[in-house]
Short mmCIF file of C-alpha atoms in Angstrom, two decimals:
data_model
loop_
_atom_site.label_atom_id
_atom_site.label_comp_id
_atom_site.label_asym_id
_atom_site.label_seq_id
_atom_site.Cartn_x
_atom_site.Cartn_y
_atom_site.Cartn_z
CA MET A 1 -37.22 78.16 -57.05
CA ASN A 2 -38.04 80.16 -53.90
CA VAL A 3 -41.50 79.74 -52.36
CA LEU A 4 -42.80 82.00 -49.59
CA VAL A 5 -45.23 80.10 -47.34
CA ILE A 6 -47.75 82.25 -45.48
CA ASN A 7 -49.94 81.14 -42.56
CA CYS A 8 -52.20 83.96 -41.39
CA GLY A 9 -54.08 84.02 -38.10
CA SER A 10 -56.46 86.72 -36.97
CA SER A 11 -53.65 88.71 -35.32
CA SER A 12 -50.55 86.77 -36.35
CA LEU A 13 -48.61 85.70 -39.42
CA LYS A 14 -46.13 82.83 -39.66
CA TYR A 15 -43.91 82.49 -42.71
CA GLN A 16 -41.04 80.56 -44.25
CA LEU A 17 -39.05 81.23 -47.40
CA ILE A 18 -37.95 77.89 -48.83
CA ASP A 19 -35.45 77.22 -51.62
CA MET A 20 -37.27 74.33 -53.29
CA ASP A 21 -34.30 73.35 -55.44
CA ASN A 22 -32.86 71.68 -52.33
CA GLU A 23 -35.75 72.13 -49.85
CA VAL A 24 -33.77 74.40 -47.55
CA VAL A 25 -35.41 77.04 -45.35
CA LEU A 26 -33.69 80.35 -46.04
CA GLY A 27 -35.58 82.35 -43.43
CA LYS A 28 -38.67 82.20 -41.25
CA GLY A 29 -40.51 84.20 -38.65
CA LEU A 30 -43.61 85.23 -36.80
CA ALA A 31 -45.44 88.55 -36.82
CA GLU A 32 -47.56 89.00 -33.69
CA ARG A 33 -50.19 91.39 -32.35
CA ILE A 34 -51.31 92.56 -35.80
CA GLY A 35 -53.88 95.31 -35.30
CA ILE A 36 -52.93 95.54 -31.62
CA ASP A 37 -50.53 97.81 -29.75
CA GLY A 38 -47.07 96.30 -29.32
CA SER A 39 -46.92 94.46 -32.64
CA ARG A 40 -43.58 92.91 -33.53
CA LEU A 41 -41.83 90.60 -35.97
CA LYS A 42 -39.43 87.88 -34.89
CA HIS A 43 -37.37 87.06 -37.99
CA GLU A 44 -34.71 84.39 -38.29
CA LYS A 45 -32.19 83.93 -41.06
CA THR A 46 -31.05 80.31 -41.11
CA GLY A 47 -27.76 80.03 -39.29
CA MET A 48 -28.12 83.37 -37.48
CA GLU A 49 -29.75 84.52 -34.27
CA ALA A 50 -33.28 85.79 -34.59
CA VAL A 51 -33.90 89.54 -34.71
CA VAL A 52 -36.93 91.27 -33.23
CA ILE A 53 -38.43 94.16 -35.19
CA ASN A 54 -40.89 96.32 -33.26
CA LYS A 55 -43.09 98.20 -35.70
CA PRO A 56 -46.78 99.12 -35.84
CA MET A 57 -48.82 96.64 -37.89
CA PRO A 58 -52.34 98.07 -38.19
CA SER A 59 -53.30 95.31 -40.65
CA HIS A 60 -51.91 92.27 -42.44
CA VAL A 61 -50.84 94.48 -45.34
CA GLU A 62 -48.34 96.31 -43.12
CA ALA A 63 -47.30 93.03 -41.48
CA ILE A 64 -46.53 91.37 -44.82
CA GLN A 65 -44.68 94.49 -45.99
CA ILE A 66 -42.49 94.30 -42.88
CA VAL A 67 -41.90 90.59 -43.55
CA LEU A 68 -40.86 91.34 -47.14
CA ASP A 69 -38.57 94.14 -45.96
CA ALA A 70 -36.93 91.73 -43.50
CA LEU A 71 -36.37 89.14 -46.22
CA VAL A 72 -34.41 91.64 -48.38
CA ASP A 73 -32.67 93.50 -45.53
CA ALA A 74 -28.93 94.00 -46.07
CA HIS A 75 -28.02 92.53 -42.66
CA HIS A 76 -30.54 89.81 -41.83
CA GLY A 77 -32.22 89.32 -45.21
CA VAL A 78 -32.01 86.12 -47.23
CA ILE A 79 -32.61 87.44 -50.76
CA THR A 80 -31.51 90.60 -52.54
CA SER A 81 -34.79 91.34 -54.32
CA LEU A 82 -38.47 90.40 -54.08
CA SER A 83 -38.18 89.19 -57.66
CA GLU A 84 -36.39 86.16 -56.17
CA ILE A 85 -39.71 85.06 -54.62
CA ASN A 86 -41.14 82.90 -57.40
CA ALA A 87 -44.45 82.02 -55.74
CA VAL A 88 -46.46 82.24 -52.52
CA GLY A 89 -48.23 79.29 -50.88
CA HIS A 90 -51.04 80.16 -48.48
CA ARG A 91 -52.43 77.91 -45.78
CA VAL A 92 -56.24 78.03 -45.81
CA VAL A 93 -58.01 76.23 -42.98
CA HIS A 94 -61.45 75.42 -44.38
CA GLY A 95 -62.09 74.55 -48.02
CA GLY A 96 -65.49 72.98 -47.43
CA HIS A 97 -66.61 70.51 -50.10
CA LYS A 98 -65.52 72.88 -52.90
CA PHE A 99 -61.79 72.35 -52.64
CA THR A 100 -60.53 68.78 -52.73
CA LYS A 101 -56.94 69.74 -53.55
CA SER A 102 -54.62 72.73 -53.65
CA VAL A 103 -55.40 75.35 -56.31
CA LEU A 104 -53.92 78.37 -58.03
CA ILE A 105 -55.55 81.45 -56.55
CA ASP A 106 -57.79 83.66 -58.65
CA SER A 107 -60.88 85.73 -57.88
CA LYS A 108 -63.17 82.67 -58.07
CA VAL A 109 -61.02 80.81 -55.55
CA ILE A 110 -61.14 83.74 -53.14
CA ASP A 111 -64.92 83.83 -53.53
CA GLY A 112 -65.02 80.11 -52.75
CA ILE A 113 -62.91 80.56 -49.62
CA ARG A 114 -65.20 83.40 -48.60
CA GLU A 115 -68.23 81.13 -49.01
CA CYS A 116 -66.62 78.75 -46.49
CA ILE A 117 -66.41 81.43 -43.78
CA PRO A 118 -69.52 80.10 -41.96
CA LEU A 119 -67.67 76.77 -41.63
CA GLY A 120 -64.37 78.38 -40.60
CA PRO A 121 -65.30 81.73 -39.04
CA LEU A 122 -62.14 82.03 -36.93
CA HIS A 123 -59.60 81.25 -39.65
CA ASN A 124 -60.87 81.82 -43.19
CA PRO A 125 -61.27 85.61 -42.87
CA ALA A 126 -57.63 85.89 -41.78
CA ASN A 127 -56.54 83.57 -44.59
CA ILE A 128 -58.34 85.77 -47.15
CA THR A 129 -56.79 88.89 -45.62
CA GLY A 130 -53.32 87.38 -46.01
CA ILE A 131 -53.95 86.41 -49.63
CA GLU A 132 -55.28 89.85 -50.56
CA ALA A 133 -52.42 91.60 -48.75
CA CYS A 134 -49.86 89.54 -50.70
CA GLN A 135 -51.69 90.20 -53.95
CA LYS A 136 -51.54 93.94 -53.26
CA LEU A 137 -47.82 93.91 -52.49
CA MET A 138 -46.80 91.27 -55.06
CA PRO A 139 -49.36 91.65 -57.85
CA HIS A 140 -47.36 89.68 -60.44
CA THR A 141 -46.44 86.71 -58.21
CA LYS A 142 -48.33 83.44 -58.60
CA MET A 143 -50.14 82.25 -55.47
CA VAL A 144 -51.51 78.90 -54.34
CA ALA A 145 -54.08 77.98 -51.66
CA VAL A 146 -53.44 74.77 -49.71
CA PHE A 147 -56.40 73.62 -47.60
CA ASP A 148 -56.29 71.87 -44.22
CA THR A 149 -59.48 70.03 -45.15
CA ALA A 150 -58.50 68.88 -48.66
CA PHE A 151 -56.64 65.68 -47.73
CA HIS A 152 -59.73 64.33 -45.97
CA GLN A 153 -62.04 64.83 -48.97
CA THR A 154 -61.35 61.22 -50.00
CA MET A 155 -63.55 60.00 -47.11
CA SER A 156 -66.70 58.19 -48.21
CA ASP A 157 -70.13 59.53 -47.33
CA THR A 158 -70.40 56.63 -44.90
CA ALA A 159 -67.56 58.22 -42.93
CA PHE A 160 -68.27 61.92 -43.39
CA MET A 161 -72.06 62.15 -43.01
CA TYR A 162 -73.81 62.84 -39.70
CA ALA A 163 -77.04 61.04 -38.77
CA LEU A 164 -79.02 64.28 -38.97
CA PRO A 165 -81.88 65.20 -41.32
CA GLN A 166 -80.52 65.33 -44.88
CA GLU A 167 -81.93 68.83 -45.32
CA TYR A 168 -79.17 70.25 -43.09
CA TYR A 169 -76.56 68.75 -45.37
CA ARG A 170 -78.34 70.13 -48.43
CA LYS A 171 -78.83 73.59 -46.90
CA TYR A 172 -75.64 74.10 -44.90
CA ASN A 173 -73.19 71.36 -45.99
CA ILE A 174 -73.10 70.01 -42.44
CA ARG A 175 -70.75 67.02 -42.58
CA ARG A 176 -67.38 65.95 -41.28
CA TYR A 177 -64.45 67.69 -42.96
CA GLY A 178 -61.42 67.05 -40.74
CA PHE A 179 -58.39 69.28 -40.22
CA HIS A 180 -54.58 69.06 -39.92
CA GLY A 181 -54.80 67.51 -43.39
CA THR A 182 -51.52 68.98 -44.60
CA SER A 183 -49.72 67.46 -41.61
CA HIS A 184 -51.40 64.05 -41.93
CA ARG A 185 -50.57 64.01 -45.63
CA PHE A 186 -46.91 64.95 -45.09
CA VAL A 187 -46.18 62.38 -42.37
CA SER A 188 -48.09 59.59 -44.12
CA MET A 189 -46.07 60.20 -47.29
CA LYS A 190 -42.85 60.18 -45.25
CA ALA A 191 -43.96 56.99 -43.52
CA GLY A 192 -44.62 55.36 -46.89
CA GLU A 193 -41.09 56.25 -47.98
CA MET A 194 -39.58 54.83 -44.78
CA LEU A 195 -41.66 51.65 -45.10
CA HIS A 196 -40.91 51.36 -48.85
CA ASN A 197 -44.65 50.83 -49.18
CA ASN A 198 -46.99 53.50 -50.51
CA ASN A 199 -50.02 51.23 -50.01
CA ALA A 200 -49.53 50.72 -46.28
CA LYS A 201 -52.30 50.94 -43.68
CA ILE A 202 -51.20 53.88 -41.54
CA ILE A 203 -52.71 55.59 -38.50
CA THR A 204 -51.30 59.09 -38.09
CA CYS A 205 -51.52 60.83 -34.71
CA HIS A 206 -51.14 64.62 -34.92
CA LEU A 207 -50.96 65.38 -31.19
CA GLY A 208 -50.52 68.95 -29.98
CA ASN A 209 -52.63 71.65 -28.39
CA GLY A 210 -54.99 70.72 -31.21
CA SER A 211 -55.02 66.98 -31.91
CA SER A 212 -56.45 64.62 -34.50
CA LEU A 213 -55.95 61.13 -35.92
CA ALA A 214 -56.34 59.90 -39.48
CA ALA A 215 -56.83 56.44 -40.96
CA ILE A 216 -54.85 56.23 -44.21
CA LYS A 217 -54.62 53.40 -46.72
CA ASP A 218 -53.04 53.45 -50.19
CA GLY A 219 -52.02 57.05 -49.53
CA ILE A 220 -55.57 58.35 -49.09
CA CYS A 221 -57.60 59.28 -46.01
CA HIS A 222 -60.48 56.98 -45.08
CA ASP A 223 -61.41 58.60 -41.76
CA THR A 224 -60.29 61.33 -39.39
CA SER A 225 -61.28 62.36 -35.88
CA MET A 226 -62.19 66.05 -36.35
CA GLY A 227 -65.53 66.94 -37.88
CA LEU A 228 -67.44 69.95 -39.15
CA THR A 229 -65.17 71.95 -36.83
CA PRO A 230 -61.96 71.11 -34.94
CA VAL A 231 -63.96 70.51 -31.72
CA GLU A 232 -64.90 66.91 -32.55
CA GLY A 233 -62.64 63.99 -31.72
CA LEU A 234 -59.82 63.88 -29.21
CA ILE A 235 -59.56 65.79 -25.95
CA MET A 236 -57.24 68.74 -26.70
CA GLY A 237 -55.62 71.66 -24.92
CA THR A 238 -58.81 73.66 -24.52
CA ARG A 239 -61.31 71.78 -26.74
CA CYS A 240 -63.63 69.18 -25.27
CA GLY A 241 -63.60 66.69 -28.14
CA ASP A 242 -66.37 64.10 -28.33
CA ILE A 243 -69.19 64.67 -25.83
CA ASP A 244 -72.85 63.73 -25.57
CA PRO A 245 -74.52 66.50 -27.64
CA ALA A 246 -77.37 66.69 -25.12
CA ILE A 247 -74.87 68.17 -22.66
CA ILE A 248 -74.86 71.41 -24.68
CA PRO A 249 -78.53 72.45 -24.25
CA PHE A 250 -78.42 71.16 -20.65
CA ILE A 251 -75.56 73.52 -19.71
CA MET A 252 -77.03 76.37 -21.76
CA GLU A 253 -80.34 76.15 -19.90
CA ASN A 254 -78.86 75.70 -16.43
CA GLU A 255 -76.13 78.32 -16.84
CA ASN A 256 -78.21 80.66 -19.01
CA LEU A 257 -75.57 80.70 -21.74
CA SER A 258 -75.86 81.94 -25.32
CA ALA A 259 -74.69 79.95 -28.34
CA LYS A 260 -71.45 81.95 -28.43
CA GLU A 261 -70.86 81.43 -24.73
CA ILE A 262 -71.32 77.65 -24.89
CA SER A 263 -69.04 77.61 -27.94
CA ASP A 264 -66.39 79.43 -25.90
CA VAL A 265 -66.78 76.82 -23.13
CA MET A 266 -66.23 73.95 -25.57
CA ASN A 267 -63.42 75.62 -27.54
CA LYS A 268 -61.52 77.65 -24.95
CA LYS A 269 -62.27 76.39 -21.44
CA SER A 270 -62.50 72.61 -21.80
CA GLY A 271 -60.03 69.88 -22.76
CA VAL A 272 -57.10 69.20 -20.47
CA LEU A 273 -57.36 72.78 -19.20
CA GLY A 274 -60.88 72.19 -17.93
CA ILE A 275 -60.09 68.75 -16.50
CA SER A 276 -56.77 69.59 -14.83
CA GLU A 277 -57.58 73.18 -13.79
CA VAL A 278 -53.83 73.65 -14.21
CA SER A 279 -53.03 74.58 -17.82
CA SER A 280 -53.72 73.84 -21.46
CA ASP A 281 -50.01 73.11 -21.94
CA PHE A 282 -49.30 69.40 -21.66
CA ARG A 283 -45.80 70.11 -20.31
CA ASP A 284 -47.29 71.93 -17.34
CA ILE A 285 -49.78 69.11 -16.80
CA GLU A 286 -47.08 66.42 -16.94
CA GLU A 287 -45.09 68.38 -14.36
CA ALA A 288 -48.12 68.81 -12.09
CA SER A 289 -48.97 65.12 -12.45
CA ALA A 290 -45.43 64.12 -11.45
CA LYS A 291 -45.90 66.21 -8.28
CA GLY A 292 -49.08 64.33 -7.37
CA ASN A 293 -51.81 66.58 -8.78
CA LYS A 294 -54.73 64.16 -9.25
CA ASN A 295 -56.64 66.35 -11.71
CA ALA A 296 -53.53 66.67 -13.87
CA GLU A 297 -53.07 62.89 -13.81
CA LEU A 298 -56.74 62.44 -14.72
CA ALA A 299 -56.34 64.82 -17.68
CA LEU A 300 -53.36 62.84 -19.03
CA ASN A 301 -55.12 59.52 -18.52
CA MET A 302 -58.24 60.73 -20.30
CA PHE A 303 -56.22 62.12 -23.20
CA CYS A 304 -54.26 58.90 -23.71
CA TYR A 305 -57.40 56.78 -23.30
CA ARG A 306 -59.19 58.74 -26.03
CA VAL A 307 -56.22 58.44 -28.43
CA LYS A 308 -56.07 54.70 -27.73
CA LYS A 309 -59.80 54.31 -28.50
CA TYR A 310 -59.35 55.99 -31.87
CA ILE A 311 -56.33 53.86 -32.72
CA GLY A 312 -58.38 50.73 -32.04
CA SER A 313 -61.33 51.95 -34.10
CA TYR A 314 -59.12 52.97 -37.02
CA ALA A 315 -57.37 49.61 -37.00
CA ALA A 316 -60.86 48.16 -37.49
CA VAL A 317 -61.70 50.65 -40.26
CA LEU A 318 -58.48 49.84 -42.13
CA GLY A 319 -58.70 46.09 -41.55
CA GLY A 320 -55.38 46.09 -39.70
CA VAL A 321 -52.47 48.48 -39.35
CA ASP A 322 -48.94 48.47 -40.75
CA ALA A 323 -47.66 51.62 -39.05
CA LEU A 324 -48.58 53.98 -36.22
CA VAL A 325 -47.13 57.48 -36.63
CA PHE A 326 -46.74 60.17 -33.97
CA THR A 327 -46.23 63.81 -34.95
CA ALA A 328 -46.70 67.45 -33.83
CA GLY A 329 -45.70 69.00 -30.50
CA ILE A 330 -46.79 66.23 -28.14
CA GLY A 331 -46.44 63.38 -30.61
CA GLU A 332 -42.86 64.33 -31.44
CA ASN A 333 -41.63 65.36 -27.99
CA SER A 334 -43.46 63.50 -25.21
CA SER A 335 -41.98 60.03 -24.75
CA VAL A 336 -44.15 59.64 -21.64
CA LEU A 337 -47.44 60.12 -23.50
CA ARG A 338 -46.35 57.98 -26.45
CA GLU A 339 -45.58 55.16 -24.02
CA ARG A 340 -48.92 55.58 -22.21
CA ILE A 341 -50.85 55.57 -25.48
CA CYS A 342 -49.16 52.41 -26.76
CA GLU A 343 -49.44 50.56 -23.45
CA GLY A 344 -51.86 47.65 -23.81
CA LEU A 345 -51.92 47.76 -27.63
CA ASP A 346 -49.71 44.68 -27.98
CA PHE A 347 -52.82 42.70 -29.05
CA LEU A 348 -52.72 44.84 -32.23
CA GLY A 349 -49.02 44.12 -32.62
CA ILE A 350 -48.03 47.57 -31.31
CA CYS A 351 -45.08 47.44 -28.89
CA ILE A 352 -42.55 50.23 -28.39
CA ASP A 353 -38.92 50.00 -27.31
CA THR A 354 -38.45 52.08 -24.15
CA GLU A 355 -34.92 53.20 -25.04
CA LYS A 356 -35.71 54.03 -28.67
CA ASN A 357 -38.74 55.98 -27.46
CA LYS A 358 -36.50 58.27 -25.42
CA LEU A 359 -34.44 59.35 -28.43
CA ARG A 360 -35.05 62.73 -30.10
CA GLY A 361 -34.26 63.97 -33.56
CA ASP A 362 -35.22 63.10 -37.09
CA ALA A 363 -37.86 60.65 -38.30
CA ARG A 364 -37.27 57.29 -36.65
CA PHE A 365 -38.71 53.89 -35.71
CA ILE A 366 -39.39 53.28 -32.02
CA GLN A 367 -41.04 49.82 -32.05
CA SER A 368 -39.54 46.87 -30.21
CA GLU A 369 -38.32 43.70 -31.92
CA LYS A 370 -41.51 41.83 -31.04
CA SER A 371 -43.76 44.51 -32.54
CA THR A 372 -45.44 43.46 -35.79
CA VAL A 373 -46.52 47.07 -36.40
CA LYS A 374 -43.98 49.77 -37.15
CA VAL A 375 -44.21 52.63 -34.66
CA MET A 376 -42.72 55.88 -35.91
CA VAL A 377 -42.02 59.44 -34.80
CA ILE A 378 -41.98 61.78 -37.78
CA PRO A 379 -41.58 65.56 -37.35
CA THR A 380 -44.30 67.26 -39.36
CA ASN A 381 -43.49 69.94 -41.90
CA GLU A 382 -46.68 71.58 -43.14
CA GLU A 383 -44.74 74.49 -44.65
CA LEU A 384 -42.70 72.18 -46.86
CA MET A 385 -45.88 70.37 -47.93
CA ILE A 386 -47.48 73.70 -48.87
CA ALA A 387 -44.34 74.66 -50.81
CA LYS A 388 -44.32 71.30 -52.61
CA ASP A 389 -47.93 71.77 -53.70
CA THR A 390 -47.14 75.29 -54.86
CA VAL A 391 -44.25 74.09 -57.02
CA ALA A 392 -46.32 71.23 -58.43
CA LEU A 393 -49.13 73.56 -59.49
CA LEU A 394 -46.73 75.99 -61.13
#
């Protein structure tokens, strides 16, 4: 069974075509600059060099058509006919409180996703556009929506409610939702397999340009660091994470900023970019820090400190921890930051082996012999998780 996984951004589209009989990626790619001059598709057939296709993409409909054409192309295609695509799985960022699990897409589901636009104004419109474009081009193909927020819907109201007047929850559904749920779910399931224990107490650290942690026990999420939006929680590439909320009106008044402008400050100009004044890319910041840049070093220290605080708090929430899992761009690739984060956590039983920590590759254990907690690096695979849900629903 072949599942096409679609992840639509406002001006981009990532995709993978996966043969679910053996979970092999047949082809994948990225369409960029949709609706902008200079749009292009970078398409890769597994085992071959990527090809770049420069074509106008006025909308996601044209972009998806170009993707489908690439998949059946005689030279770099991976299937001979679109009839070989058995289903499409769509990533949807915000499912609000309506969607607690993945669902088959129909008109009511699209209406529900549309109702969540106020909660996910940057992503949900693009997700809907991608769904409707696929429906137009593949009207007889079953489609599934997989929500970033769904995995966290097992949190109790004690964990997800804010200490605000209840009327705001009743009127606007203001509560903590969490994100990166598909990633946290995938790596926690993989960790359970590696531990031979599906009831383990696991803290998953999805660390990238956007970062979040989750506290997972018995395979379900009990808490996560992101909130109503992805701004809450850890310091990130350009997001500020947790701050005193009184800072917001203070800056607005003193800088004469609108609500949109202060939102841009918190979402696009803060985080390690704002602290370091170097870059939002942690690789650039690590390099600058190694050369003696004090602001870059401060940014790294603050990031690791915040991750460490959440690990400690989630160990308390779970009543202990069996495994600590690192994933995503930083979590999978930065041995330096993994070591900094784990430094001083030996009181929790978390100790990493310096040599094992330097290794790269597949899912692996990196704890030392004296560590009572398993420390793991597990590459995330959100696309495979979306495909798995799609197959299960069909």
